[in-house]
Amino acid sequence: MKRPILYHPDARLKKTCAPVVDITDSIRQLTNDMLETMYAAPGVGLAAPQIGVLSRLIVMDCKKNEVTEAKPFVMLNPEVTASSDQTNIYEEGCLSIPEHFAEVTRPKEVEVSWLDINGDFQKQGFDGLTATCVQHEIDHLNGKLFIDYIGVIKRQVITRKMQKFKRDLVRKKDVI
């Protein structure tokens, strides 16, 4: 089931999420819902707080496009365990901050550990776009948005535009 995505500013996007303790049927359904929501948006990653669930859970798929098959990652309690000194700069966007982008500098390579949907421990290294994506999504679990990496003035401008965007959404719903 596709779920609604929260838009910045929303206090839930600034909260630190609780670890997933048990992998239940509701957690499995949540991951399926998150993948459906992410692909429909369309996006390459989605964190549980972006749909209002304050649990340490992310999904991502940086490979899928019109030609390639889906190869999603579902990560419970993901954690960056190592990162390179070398950095990359990517223009990042976010499903919770639509139509706004900014260049963000992050480690070029990271090693991440997590539990998969079966409860098995996983550890893998990522580089390039996938490294950026996993760091961006893990940031969501810690209450951090990509705009927290940019200058105060630009962040304030984006926040004001997002406030107007949310007001306009409410007005459209009232008209319908």
mmCIF file of C-alpha atoms in Angstrom:
data_model
loop_
_atom_site.group_PDB
_atom_site.id
_atom_site.type_symbol
_atom_site.label_atom_id
_atom_site.label_comp_id
_atom_site.label_asym_id
_atom_site.label_seq_id
_atom_site.Cartn_x
_atom_site.Cartn_y
_atom_site.Cartn_z
ATOM 1 C CA MET A 1 0.000 0.000 0.000
ATOM 2 C CA LYS A 2 1.377 3.376 -1.007
ATOM 3 C CA ARG A 3 1.666 5.683 1.991
ATOM 4 C CA PRO A 4 1.653 9.489 2.178
ATOM 5 C CA ILE A 5 5.063 11.124 2.481
ATOM 6 C CA LEU A 6 5.596 13.786 5.146
ATOM 7 C CA TYR A 7 6.861 17.148 3.952
ATOM 8 C CA HIS A 8 9.374 19.418 5.665
ATOM 9 C CA PRO A 9 8.858 21.151 8.007
ATOM 10 C CA ASP A 10 7.341 18.407 10.135
ATOM 11 C CA ALA A 11 8.582 17.707 13.663
ATOM 12 C CA ARG A 12 8.612 13.942 13.019
ATOM 13 C CA LEU A 13 11.351 14.419 10.428
ATOM 14 C CA LYS A 14 13.627 15.867 13.126
ATOM 15 C CA LYS A 15 13.238 12.987 15.628
ATOM 16 C CA THR A 16 15.746 10.241 16.364
ATOM 17 C CA CYS A 17 14.173 6.888 15.559
ATOM 18 C CA ALA A 18 13.944 3.845 17.821
ATOM 19 C CA PRO A 19 15.646 0.579 16.858
ATOM 20 C CA VAL A 20 13.580 -2.204 15.337
ATOM 21 C CA VAL A 21 13.508 -4.883 18.052
ATOM 22 C CA ASP A 22 11.365 -7.608 16.472
ATOM 23 C CA ILE A 23 10.825 -8.394 12.824
ATOM 24 C CA THR A 24 7.083 -8.932 12.759
ATOM 25 C CA ASP A 25 4.541 -9.264 9.975
ATOM 26 C CA SER A 26 3.720 -5.578 10.459
ATOM 27 C CA ILE A 27 7.404 -4.677 9.905
ATOM 28 C CA ARG A 28 7.456 -6.814 6.757
ATOM 29 C CA GLN A 29 4.293 -5.067 5.525
ATOM 30 C CA LEU A 30 5.822 -1.692 6.371
ATOM 31 C CA THR A 31 8.898 -2.474 4.237
ATOM 32 C CA ASN A 32 6.673 -3.523 1.331
ATOM 33 C CA ASP A 33 4.652 -0.320 1.711
ATOM 34 C CA MET A 34 7.839 1.735 1.826
ATOM 35 C CA LEU A 35 9.182 0.149 -1.364
ATOM 36 C CA GLU A 36 5.876 0.739 -3.148
ATOM 37 C CA THR A 37 5.833 4.361 -1.926
ATOM 38 C CA MET A 38 9.478 4.943 -2.937
ATOM 39 C CA TYR A 39 9.066 3.513 -6.444
ATOM 40 C CA ALA A 40 5.787 5.390 -7.013
ATOM 41 C CA ALA A 41 7.237 8.752 -5.906
ATOM 42 C CA PRO A 42 9.665 8.047 -7.755
ATOM 43 C CA GLY A 43 12.717 8.019 -5.518
ATOM 44 C CA VAL A 44 15.874 6.026 -4.837
ATOM 45 C CA GLY A 45 15.500 5.861 -1.053
ATOM 46 C CA LEU A 46 12.973 6.246 1.725
ATOM 47 C CA ALA A 47 13.304 6.222 5.504
ATOM 48 C CA ALA A 48 10.480 5.201 7.850
ATOM 49 C CA PRO A 49 10.159 8.661 9.464
ATOM 50 C CA GLN A 50 9.307 10.074 6.035
ATOM 51 C CA ILE A 51 6.004 8.212 6.277
ATOM 52 C CA GLY A 52 5.544 9.017 9.963
ATOM 53 C CA VAL A 53 7.001 5.809 11.446
ATOM 54 C CA LEU A 54 9.776 6.561 13.942
ATOM 55 C CA SER A 55 11.649 3.269 13.508
ATOM 56 C CA ARG A 56 15.209 2.672 12.271
ATOM 57 C CA LEU A 57 14.257 1.291 8.872
ATOM 58 C CA ILE A 58 15.231 2.357 5.363
ATOM 59 C CA VAL A 59 14.693 1.106 1.840
ATOM 60 C CA MET A 60 16.673 2.087 -1.230
ATOM 61 C CA ASP A 61 17.290 1.123 -4.824
ATOM 62 C CA CYS A 62 19.807 3.241 -6.720
ATOM 63 C CA LYS A 63 19.905 0.900 -9.728
ATOM 64 C CA LYS A 64 16.299 0.581 -10.937
ATOM 65 C CA ASN A 65 15.285 2.453 -14.039
ATOM 66 C CA GLU A 66 13.245 1.793 -17.188
ATOM 67 C CA VAL A 67 15.800 -0.770 -18.386
ATOM 68 C CA THR A 68 17.105 -2.471 -15.233
ATOM 69 C CA GLU A 69 15.286 -4.614 -12.717
ATOM 70 C CA ALA A 70 14.616 -3.546 -9.156
ATOM 71 C CA LYS A 71 17.392 -4.472 -6.705
ATOM 72 C CA PRO A 72 16.167 -2.971 -3.451
ATOM 73 C CA PHE A 73 17.901 -2.921 -0.105
ATOM 74 C CA VAL A 74 15.780 -3.197 3.033
ATOM 75 C CA MET A 75 17.832 -2.211 6.078
ATOM 76 C CA LEU A 76 16.755 -2.457 9.686
ATOM 77 C CA ASN A 77 18.902 -0.613 12.236
ATOM 78 C CA PRO A 78 21.505 0.439 9.627
ATOM 79 C CA GLU A 79 24.712 1.969 10.879
ATOM 80 C CA VAL A 80 27.738 3.407 9.119
ATOM 81 C CA THR A 81 30.668 1.478 10.599
ATOM 82 C CA ALA A 82 33.457 3.015 8.498
ATOM 83 C CA SER A 83 33.856 5.835 6.005
ATOM 84 C CA SER A 84 36.563 7.021 3.652
ATOM 85 C CA ASP A 85 38.485 10.242 4.043
ATOM 86 C CA GLN A 86 37.873 10.888 0.359
ATOM 87 C CA THR A 87 34.606 12.732 -0.352
ATOM 88 C CA ASN A 88 32.094 13.132 -3.147
ATOM 89 C CA ILE A 89 29.759 15.997 -3.875
ATOM 90 C CA TYR A 90 26.299 15.080 -5.125
ATOM 91 C CA GLU A 91 23.302 17.251 -5.769
ATOM 92 C CA GLU A 92 20.818 15.749 -3.328
ATOM 93 C CA GLY A 93 17.078 15.955 -3.231
ATOM 94 C CA CYS A 94 14.520 14.410 -0.923
ATOM 95 C CA LEU A 95 10.982 13.095 -1.250
ATOM 96 C CA SER A 96 10.144 15.139 1.870
ATOM 97 C CA ILE A 97 11.487 18.335 0.245
ATOM 98 C CA PRO A 98 10.249 18.031 -3.356
ATOM 99 C CA GLU A 99 11.753 20.150 -6.114
ATOM 100 C CA HIS A 100 14.605 21.434 -3.942
ATOM 101 C CA PHE A 101 18.187 20.323 -4.388
ATOM 102 C CA ALA A 102 21.580 21.191 -2.958
ATOM 103 C CA GLU A 103 25.121 19.986 -3.287
ATOM 104 C CA VAL A 104 26.158 17.959 -0.243
ATOM 105 C CA THR A 105 29.651 16.682 0.532
ATOM 106 C CA ARG A 106 29.792 13.199 2.070
ATOM 107 C CA PRO A 107 32.348 10.401 2.369
ATOM 108 C CA LYS A 108 32.884 8.747 -1.029
ATOM 109 C CA GLU A 109 32.807 5.249 0.445
ATOM 110 C CA VAL A 110 31.086 3.842 3.514
ATOM 111 C CA GLU A 111 30.731 0.478 5.165
ATOM 112 C CA VAL A 112 27.277 -0.176 6.593
ATOM 113 C CA SER A 113 25.973 -2.916 8.876
ATOM 114 C CA TRP A 114 22.271 -3.764 9.249
ATOM 115 C CA LEU A 115 19.739 -6.500 9.742
ATOM 116 C CA ASP A 116 17.889 -7.718 6.680
ATOM 117 C CA ILE A 117 14.186 -8.523 6.652
ATOM 118 C CA ASN A 118 14.972 -12.099 7.777
ATOM 119 C CA GLY A 119 16.895 -10.846 10.819
ATOM 120 C CA ASP A 120 20.277 -11.786 9.341
ATOM 121 C CA PHE A 121 23.257 -9.507 9.998
ATOM 122 C CA GLN A 122 24.618 -7.861 6.837
ATOM 123 C CA LYS A 123 27.679 -5.716 6.219
ATOM 124 C CA GLN A 124 28.610 -4.168 2.906
ATOM 125 C CA GLY A 125 30.679 -1.389 1.433
ATOM 126 C CA PHE A 126 29.066 1.218 -0.807
ATOM 127 C CA ASP A 127 30.507 3.916 -3.044
ATOM 128 C CA GLY A 128 29.297 6.643 -5.360
ATOM 129 C CA LEU A 129 25.574 7.364 -5.508
ATOM 130 C CA THR A 130 24.706 4.332 -3.371
ATOM 131 C CA ALA A 131 27.048 5.545 -0.600
ATOM 132 C CA THR A 132 25.426 8.982 -0.748
ATOM 133 C CA CYS A 133 21.934 7.484 -0.705
ATOM 134 C CA VAL A 134 22.533 5.208 2.290
ATOM 135 C CA GLN A 135 24.085 8.083 4.268
ATOM 136 C CA HIS A 136 21.162 10.364 3.356
ATOM 137 C CA GLU A 137 18.613 7.757 4.509
ATOM 138 C CA ILE A 138 20.487 6.954 7.737
ATOM 139 C CA ASP A 139 20.568 10.700 8.432
ATOM 140 C CA HIS A 140 16.741 10.637 8.363
ATOM 141 C CA LEU A 141 16.820 8.054 11.173
ATOM 142 C CA ASN A 142 18.843 10.528 13.230
ATOM 143 C CA GLY A 143 16.535 13.476 12.548
ATOM 144 C CA LYS A 144 18.823 15.077 9.997
ATOM 145 C CA LEU A 145 17.858 16.359 6.537
ATOM 146 C CA PHE A 146 20.134 17.117 3.599
ATOM 147 C CA ILE A 147 19.359 20.824 4.027
ATOM 148 C CA ASP A 148 21.080 20.660 7.423
ATOM 149 C CA TYR A 149 24.357 20.488 5.447
ATOM 150 C CA ILE A 150 23.817 23.746 3.578
ATOM 151 C CA GLY A 151 24.089 27.382 4.617
ATOM 152 C CA VAL A 152 21.565 28.894 7.005
ATOM 153 C CA ILE A 153 20.138 31.393 4.517
ATOM 154 C CA LYS A 154 19.563 28.813 1.771
ATOM 155 C CA ARG A 155 18.057 26.418 4.337
ATOM 156 C CA GLN A 156 15.672 29.153 5.559
ATOM 157 C CA VAL A 157 14.628 29.979 1.984
ATOM 158 C CA ILE A 158 13.852 26.307 1.280
ATOM 159 C CA THR A 159 11.950 25.987 4.561
ATOM 160 C CA ARG A 160 9.820 29.055 3.766
ATOM 161 C CA LYS A 161 9.079 27.699 0.282
ATOM 162 C CA MET A 162 8.118 24.323 1.791
ATOM 163 C CA GLN A 163 5.790 26.040 4.285
ATOM 164 C CA LYS A 164 4.065 27.762 1.369
ATOM 165 C CA PHE A 165 3.956 24.451 -0.551
ATOM 166 C CA LYS A 166 2.226 22.770 2.399
ATOM 167 C CA ARG A 167 -0.267 25.652 2.769
ATOM 168 C CA ASP A 168 -1.064 25.399 -0.938
ATOM 169 C CA LEU A 169 -1.637 21.644 -0.598
ATOM 170 C CA VAL A 170 -4.128 22.248 2.216
ATOM 171 C CA ARG A 171 -5.936 24.889 0.143
ATOM 172 C CA LYS A 172 -6.203 22.506 -2.820
ATOM 173 C CA LYS A 173 -7.692 19.818 -0.564
ATOM 174 C CA ASP A 174 -10.213 22.346 0.812
ATOM 175 C CA VAL A 175 -11.277 23.246 -2.746
ATOM 176 C CA ILE A 176 -11.790 19.637 -3.823
#
